[in-house]
CSV table of C-alpha atoms in Angstrom, one decimal:
chain,number,residue,atom,x,y,z
A,1,MET,CA,-45.5,-53.2,60.4
A,2,ASN,CA,-42.7,-52.5,62.9
A,3,ILE,CA,-40.5,-50.4,60.6
A,4,LYS,CA,-37.5,-50.5,62.8
A,5,LYS,CA,-37.5,-54.3,63.2
A,6,SER,CA,-38.2,-54.7,59.5
A,7,GLY,CA,-35.4,-52.4,58.6
A,8,ILE,CA,-32.9,-54.3,60.7
A,9,THR,CA,-34.0,-57.6,59.2
A,10,LEU,CA,-34.0,-56.4,55.6
A,11,GLY,CA,-30.6,-54.7,56.2
A,12,LYS,CA,-29.1,-58.0,57.2
A,13,ALA,CA,-30.5,-59.7,54.1
A,14,MET,CA,-29.2,-56.8,52.0
A,15,ILE,CA,-25.7,-57.1,53.4
A,16,SER,CA,-25.6,-60.8,52.4
A,17,ALA,CA,-27.0,-59.9,49.0
A,18,ILE,CA,-24.6,-57.1,48.0
A,19,PRO,CA,-21.0,-56.8,49.2
A,20,TYR,CA,-19.9,-53.5,50.8
A,21,VAL,CA,-23.3,-51.8,51.2
A,22,GLY,CA,-24.1,-52.9,54.7
A,23,GLY,CA,-22.5,-50.0,56.4
A,24,THR,CA,-24.2,-47.6,54.0
A,25,ILE,CA,-27.6,-49.1,54.7
A,26,ALA,CA,-27.1,-48.7,58.5
A,27,SER,CA,-25.9,-45.1,58.0
A,28,ILE,CA,-28.9,-44.1,56.0
A,29,TRP,CA,-31.3,-45.9,58.3
A,30,ASN,CA,-29.8,-44.2,61.4
A,31,GLU,CA,-30.0,-40.8,59.7
A,32,LEU,CA,-33.6,-41.3,58.8
A,33,GLU,CA,-34.5,-42.6,62.2
A,34,SER,CA,-32.9,-39.5,63.8
A,35,MET,CA,-35.1,-37.3,61.6
A,36,GLN,CA,-38.2,-39.2,62.9
A,37,VAL,CA,-40.0,-39.0,59.6
A,38,GLU,CA,-41.9,-42.2,59.3
A,39,ARG,CA,-42.9,-41.9,55.6
A,40,LYS,CA,-39.2,-41.7,54.7
A,41,LEU,CA,-38.4,-44.7,56.9
A,42,GLN,CA,-41.2,-46.6,55.2
A,43,ARG,CA,-40.0,-45.7,51.7
A,44,PHE,CA,-36.4,-46.9,52.6
A,45,SER,CA,-37.8,-50.1,54.1
A,46,GLU,CA,-39.8,-50.8,50.9
A,47,LEU,CA,-36.7,-50.0,48.8
A,48,ILE,CA,-34.6,-52.6,50.7
A,49,GLU,CA,-37.4,-55.1,50.5
A,50,ASN,CA,-37.8,-54.7,46.8
A,51,LEU,CA,-34.1,-54.8,46.2
A,52,GLN,CA,-33.8,-58.0,48.2
A,53,SER,CA,-36.5,-59.6,46.0
A,54,ASP,CA,-35.1,-58.4,42.7
A,55,PHE,CA,-31.5,-59.5,43.5
A,56,GLU,CA,-32.6,-63.1,43.5
A,57,GLN,CA,-33.3,-62.7,39.8
A,58,ILE,CA,-30.0,-61.0,38.9
A,59,LYS,CA,-27.4,-62.2,41.4
A,60,GLY,CA,-25.8,-64.5,38.8
A,61,LYS,CA,-25.5,-61.6,36.3
A,62,VAL,CA,-24.0,-58.9,38.6
A,63,ASN,CA,-20.9,-57.2,37.4
A,64,GLU,CA,-18.3,-57.6,40.2
A,65,ASP,CA,-16.5,-54.5,39.0
A,66,PHE,CA,-19.6,-52.5,39.9
A,67,VAL,CA,-20.3,-53.8,43.4
A,68,THR,CA,-16.6,-53.9,44.5
A,69,ALA,CA,-15.9,-50.3,43.4
A,70,GLN,CA,-15.9,-47.6,46.1
A,71,ASP,CA,-18.2,-45.6,43.9
A,72,CYS,CA,-20.9,-48.3,44.4
A,73,LEU,CA,-21.4,-47.0,47.9
A,74,ASP,CA,-21.9,-43.5,46.8
A,75,ILE,CA,-24.3,-44.6,44.1
A,76,PHE,CA,-26.3,-46.7,46.5
A,77,GLU,CA,-26.5,-43.8,48.9
A,78,LYS,CA,-27.6,-41.3,46.2
A,79,MET,CA,-30.2,-43.7,44.9
A,80,SER,CA,-31.6,-44.2,48.5
A,81,LYS,CA,-31.8,-40.5,49.1
A,82,PHE,CA,-33.6,-39.9,45.8
A,83,VAL,CA,-36.1,-42.7,46.8
A,84,VAL,CA,-36.8,-41.5,50.3
A,85,ASN,CA,-37.4,-37.9,49.1
A,86,GLU,CA,-39.7,-39.0,46.2
A,87,ARG,CA,-43.4,-38.7,46.8
A,88,ILE,CA,-44.4,-40.5,43.5
A,89,LYS,CA,-44.2,-44.3,44.0
A,90,GLU,CA,-43.7,-44.9,40.3
A,91,LYS,CA,-40.5,-42.8,40.3
A,92,ARG,CA,-39.2,-44.5,43.4
A,93,ASN,CA,-39.4,-47.8,41.6
A,94,LEU,CA,-37.6,-46.3,38.6
A,95,TYR,CA,-34.6,-45.2,40.6
A,96,LYS,CA,-34.3,-48.8,41.9
A,97,ASN,CA,-34.6,-50.2,38.3
A,98,VAL,CA,-31.8,-48.0,37.0
A,99,TYR,CA,-29.6,-49.1,39.8
A,100,LEU,CA,-30.3,-52.8,39.2
A,101,HIS,CA,-29.8,-52.6,35.5
A,102,SER,CA,-26.5,-50.7,36.0
A,103,MET,CA,-25.3,-53.5,38.3
A,104,THR,CA,-25.7,-56.1,35.5
A,105,ALA,CA,-24.3,-53.9,32.7
A,106,LYS,CA,-21.1,-55.1,31.0
A,107,THR,CA,-19.6,-51.6,31.3
A,108,VAL,CA,-19.4,-49.8,34.6
A,109,ASP,CA,-20.3,-46.1,34.2
A,110,PHE,CA,-21.2,-44.4,37.5
A,111,ASP,CA,-21.5,-41.0,35.8
A,112,SER,CA,-24.2,-42.4,33.6
A,113,VAL,CA,-26.1,-43.8,36.5
A,114,GLU,CA,-26.0,-40.4,38.3
A,115,ARG,CA,-27.2,-38.7,35.1
A,116,ASN,CA,-30.1,-41.1,34.8
A,117,PHE,CA,-31.0,-40.5,38.5
A,118,ARG,CA,-31.1,-36.7,37.9
A,119,LEU,CA,-33.2,-37.1,34.8
A,120,ILE,CA,-35.8,-39.2,36.6
A,121,GLU,CA,-35.9,-36.5,39.3
A,122,GLN,CA,-36.8,-33.9,36.7
A,123,LEU,CA,-39.4,-36.0,34.9
A,124,ASN,CA,-43.1,-35.5,35.7
A,125,SER,CA,-45.8,-38.1,35.4
A,126,LEU,CA,-46.8,-36.9,31.9
A,127,GLU,CA,-43.3,-37.2,30.6
A,128,LEU,CA,-43.0,-40.8,32.0
A,129,LEU,CA,-46.3,-41.6,30.3
A,130,LEU,CA,-45.1,-40.2,26.9
A,131,LEU,CA,-42.0,-42.4,27.2
A,132,ARG,CA,-44.1,-45.5,27.7
A,133,ILE,CA,-46.3,-44.6,24.7
A,134,PHE,CA,-43.4,-44.0,22.4
A,135,ASP,CA,-41.5,-47.1,23.6
A,136,ASN,CA,-44.3,-49.4,22.4
A,137,PRO,CA,-47.3,-47.6,20.8
A,138,SER,CA,-49.2,-50.7,19.8
A,139,LYS,CA,-48.9,-52.3,23.2
A,140,TYR,CA,-50.0,-49.2,25.0
A,141,ASP,CA,-52.9,-48.8,22.5
A,142,GLU,CA,-54.0,-52.3,23.3
A,143,ASN,CA,-53.9,-51.6,27.0
A,144,ILE,CA,-56.2,-48.6,26.7
A,145,GLY,CA,-58.7,-50.4,24.4
A,146,ASN,CA,-57.4,-49.8,20.9
A,147,ALA,CA,-57.9,-46.1,20.3
A,148,TYR,CA,-56.3,-46.7,17.0
A,149,GLN,CA,-58.4,-49.3,15.3
A,150,ASN,CA,-57.3,-49.4,11.6
A,151,HIS,CA,-60.4,-48.5,9.6
A,152,TYR,CA,-58.6,-48.9,6.3
A,153,ARG,CA,-58.2,-52.7,6.5
A,154,ASP,CA,-60.4,-55.6,7.3
A,155,LYS,CA,-59.7,-58.3,9.9
A,156,ASN,CA,-57.6,-60.2,7.3
A,157,GLY,CA,-55.4,-57.2,6.6
A,158,ASN,CA,-56.9,-56.4,3.2
A,159,THR,CA,-57.2,-52.8,2.1
A,160,ILE,CA,-60.7,-51.4,2.2
A,161,TYR,CA,-60.1,-47.8,1.4
A,162,HIS,CA,-57.3,-46.4,-0.8
A,163,TYR,CA,-57.4,-42.7,0.0
A,164,GLN,CA,-54.8,-41.2,2.3
A,165,GLN,CA,-55.2,-39.0,5.3
A,166,ASN,CA,-52.8,-36.6,7.0
A,167,TYR,CA,-52.2,-37.1,10.7
A,168,TYR,CA,-50.5,-34.7,13.1
A,169,MET,CA,-48.5,-35.8,16.1
A,170,LEU,CA,-50.0,-33.5,18.8
A,171,GLU,CA,-53.5,-34.3,17.7
A,172,GLU,CA,-52.9,-38.1,17.7
A,173,ILE,CA,-51.0,-38.2,21.0
A,174,MET,CA,-53.9,-36.5,22.7
A,175,LEU,CA,-56.1,-39.5,21.8
A,176,MET,CA,-53.7,-41.7,23.7
A,177,LEU,CA,-53.7,-39.6,26.9
A,178,PRO,CA,-56.3,-39.5,29.7
A,179,ARG,CA,-58.9,-36.8,29.4
A,180,GLY,CA,-58.2,-33.5,31.1
A,181,ILE,CA,-54.5,-33.2,30.0
A,182,LYS,CA,-53.9,-29.9,28.2
A,183,LYS,CA,-52.3,-29.8,24.8
A,184,GLU,CA,-49.9,-27.1,25.9
A,185,ASN,CA,-48.6,-29.3,28.7
A,186,VAL,CA,-48.1,-32.2,26.3
A,187,LEU,CA,-46.2,-29.9,24.0
A,188,GLU,CA,-44.0,-28.6,26.8
A,189,SER,CA,-43.3,-32.2,28.0
A,190,MET,CA,-42.4,-33.3,24.5
A,191,LEU,CA,-40.0,-30.4,24.0
A,192,PHE,CA,-38.4,-31.2,27.4
A,193,LEU,CA,-37.8,-34.8,26.3
A,194,SER,CA,-36.4,-33.6,23.0
A,195,GLN,CA,-34.0,-31.2,24.8
A,196,ASN,CA,-32.8,-34.1,26.9
A,197,ARG,CA,-32.3,-36.1,23.7
A,198,ASN,CA,-34.8,-38.8,24.5
A,199,LEU,CA,-37.2,-37.8,21.7
A,200,GLU,CA,-36.2,-36.9,18.2
A,201,SER,CA,-35.9,-33.1,17.6
A,202,GLY,CA,-39.0,-31.7,16.1
A,203,ILE,CA,-41.1,-34.8,16.9
A,204,GLU,CA,-44.0,-32.6,18.0
A,205,GLN,CA,-44.4,-31.3,14.5
A,206,LYS,CA,-44.3,-34.7,12.8
A,207,GLN,CA,-47.0,-35.5,10.2
A,208,LEU,CA,-47.9,-38.7,8.6
A,209,LEU,CA,-49.8,-39.2,5.3
A,210,THR,CA,-51.1,-42.7,5.1
A,211,ASN,CA,-54.0,-45.0,4.3
A,212,GLY,CA,-52.6,-47.4,6.8
A,213,ASN,CA,-52.7,-47.4,10.6
A,214,PRO,CA,-52.3,-43.9,12.0
A,215,ILE,CA,-50.5,-45.3,15.0
A,216,ASP,CA,-47.5,-45.5,12.8
A,217,ILE,CA,-46.9,-41.8,13.5
A,218,PHE,CA,-45.4,-42.8,16.8
A,219,GLU,CA,-42.8,-45.0,15.4
A,220,ASN,CA,-39.1,-44.0,15.7
A,221,ALA,CA,-39.9,-41.1,18.0
A,222,LEU,CA,-37.4,-42.2,20.6
A,223,THR,CA,-33.7,-41.5,20.0
A,224,ALA,CA,-31.1,-44.2,20.6
A,225,LYS,CA,-30.4,-42.5,24.0
A,226,GLY,CA,-34.1,-42.5,24.7
A,227,LYS,CA,-34.5,-46.2,23.9
A,228,THR,CA,-31.6,-47.0,26.3
A,229,PHE,CA,-33.0,-44.9,29.0
A,230,VAL,CA,-36.5,-46.5,28.7
A,231,LYS,CA,-34.9,-49.9,28.9
A,232,LEU,CA,-33.2,-49.0,32.2
A,233,LEU,CA,-36.5,-47.9,33.6
A,234,LYS,CA,-38.2,-51.2,33.2
A,235,ASN,CA,-38.5,-53.8,35.9
A,236,ILE,CA,-35.9,-56.5,36.0
């Protein structure tokens, strides 16, 4: 791909899609071009291309107070710089998602957008994975092949066994994670997410006594703030 030609083409499309960001796009592109770092030009080009595609889905929902504010330029610039400096593709996509969701929010809060950008920057791959698990444990379990088959009930939902068993959060979360991840790293990541008020305090010590499905131990682990943050991370 001719990155320079692609960037100019995408920039023109972006200018028509969002008011007042055209000059910022050109400025960022020129800065990156002067640095002669192709991987960063590539990341920025991909960002513009993805934004152009996603705007088609939300253009009727965009909050005009957001895109017409001067702070919109600063936020776009900060988001772009986070993206071009991020080596992990998943996180580059998350910055874009937060920006798009913020554009369609009823309330304009640029400080909140910046806080979410900074939090994404701090998160590692394990912490992002934990957020996905706690957001929808059953769906994640289904995606990995049902690690939590309920042995206490038959296929019709009737109870087979009546005795209860105690389950511990750290032990159970390890069953959800890829092999090779150390328990101490999981604990550290859970504590970090709790400190940022995305997971409930003390969640790593949670126990569940049940004769039902042990996957229930993961329910209500996310705080209200955590649920909002995870929602912002999802694709439009």
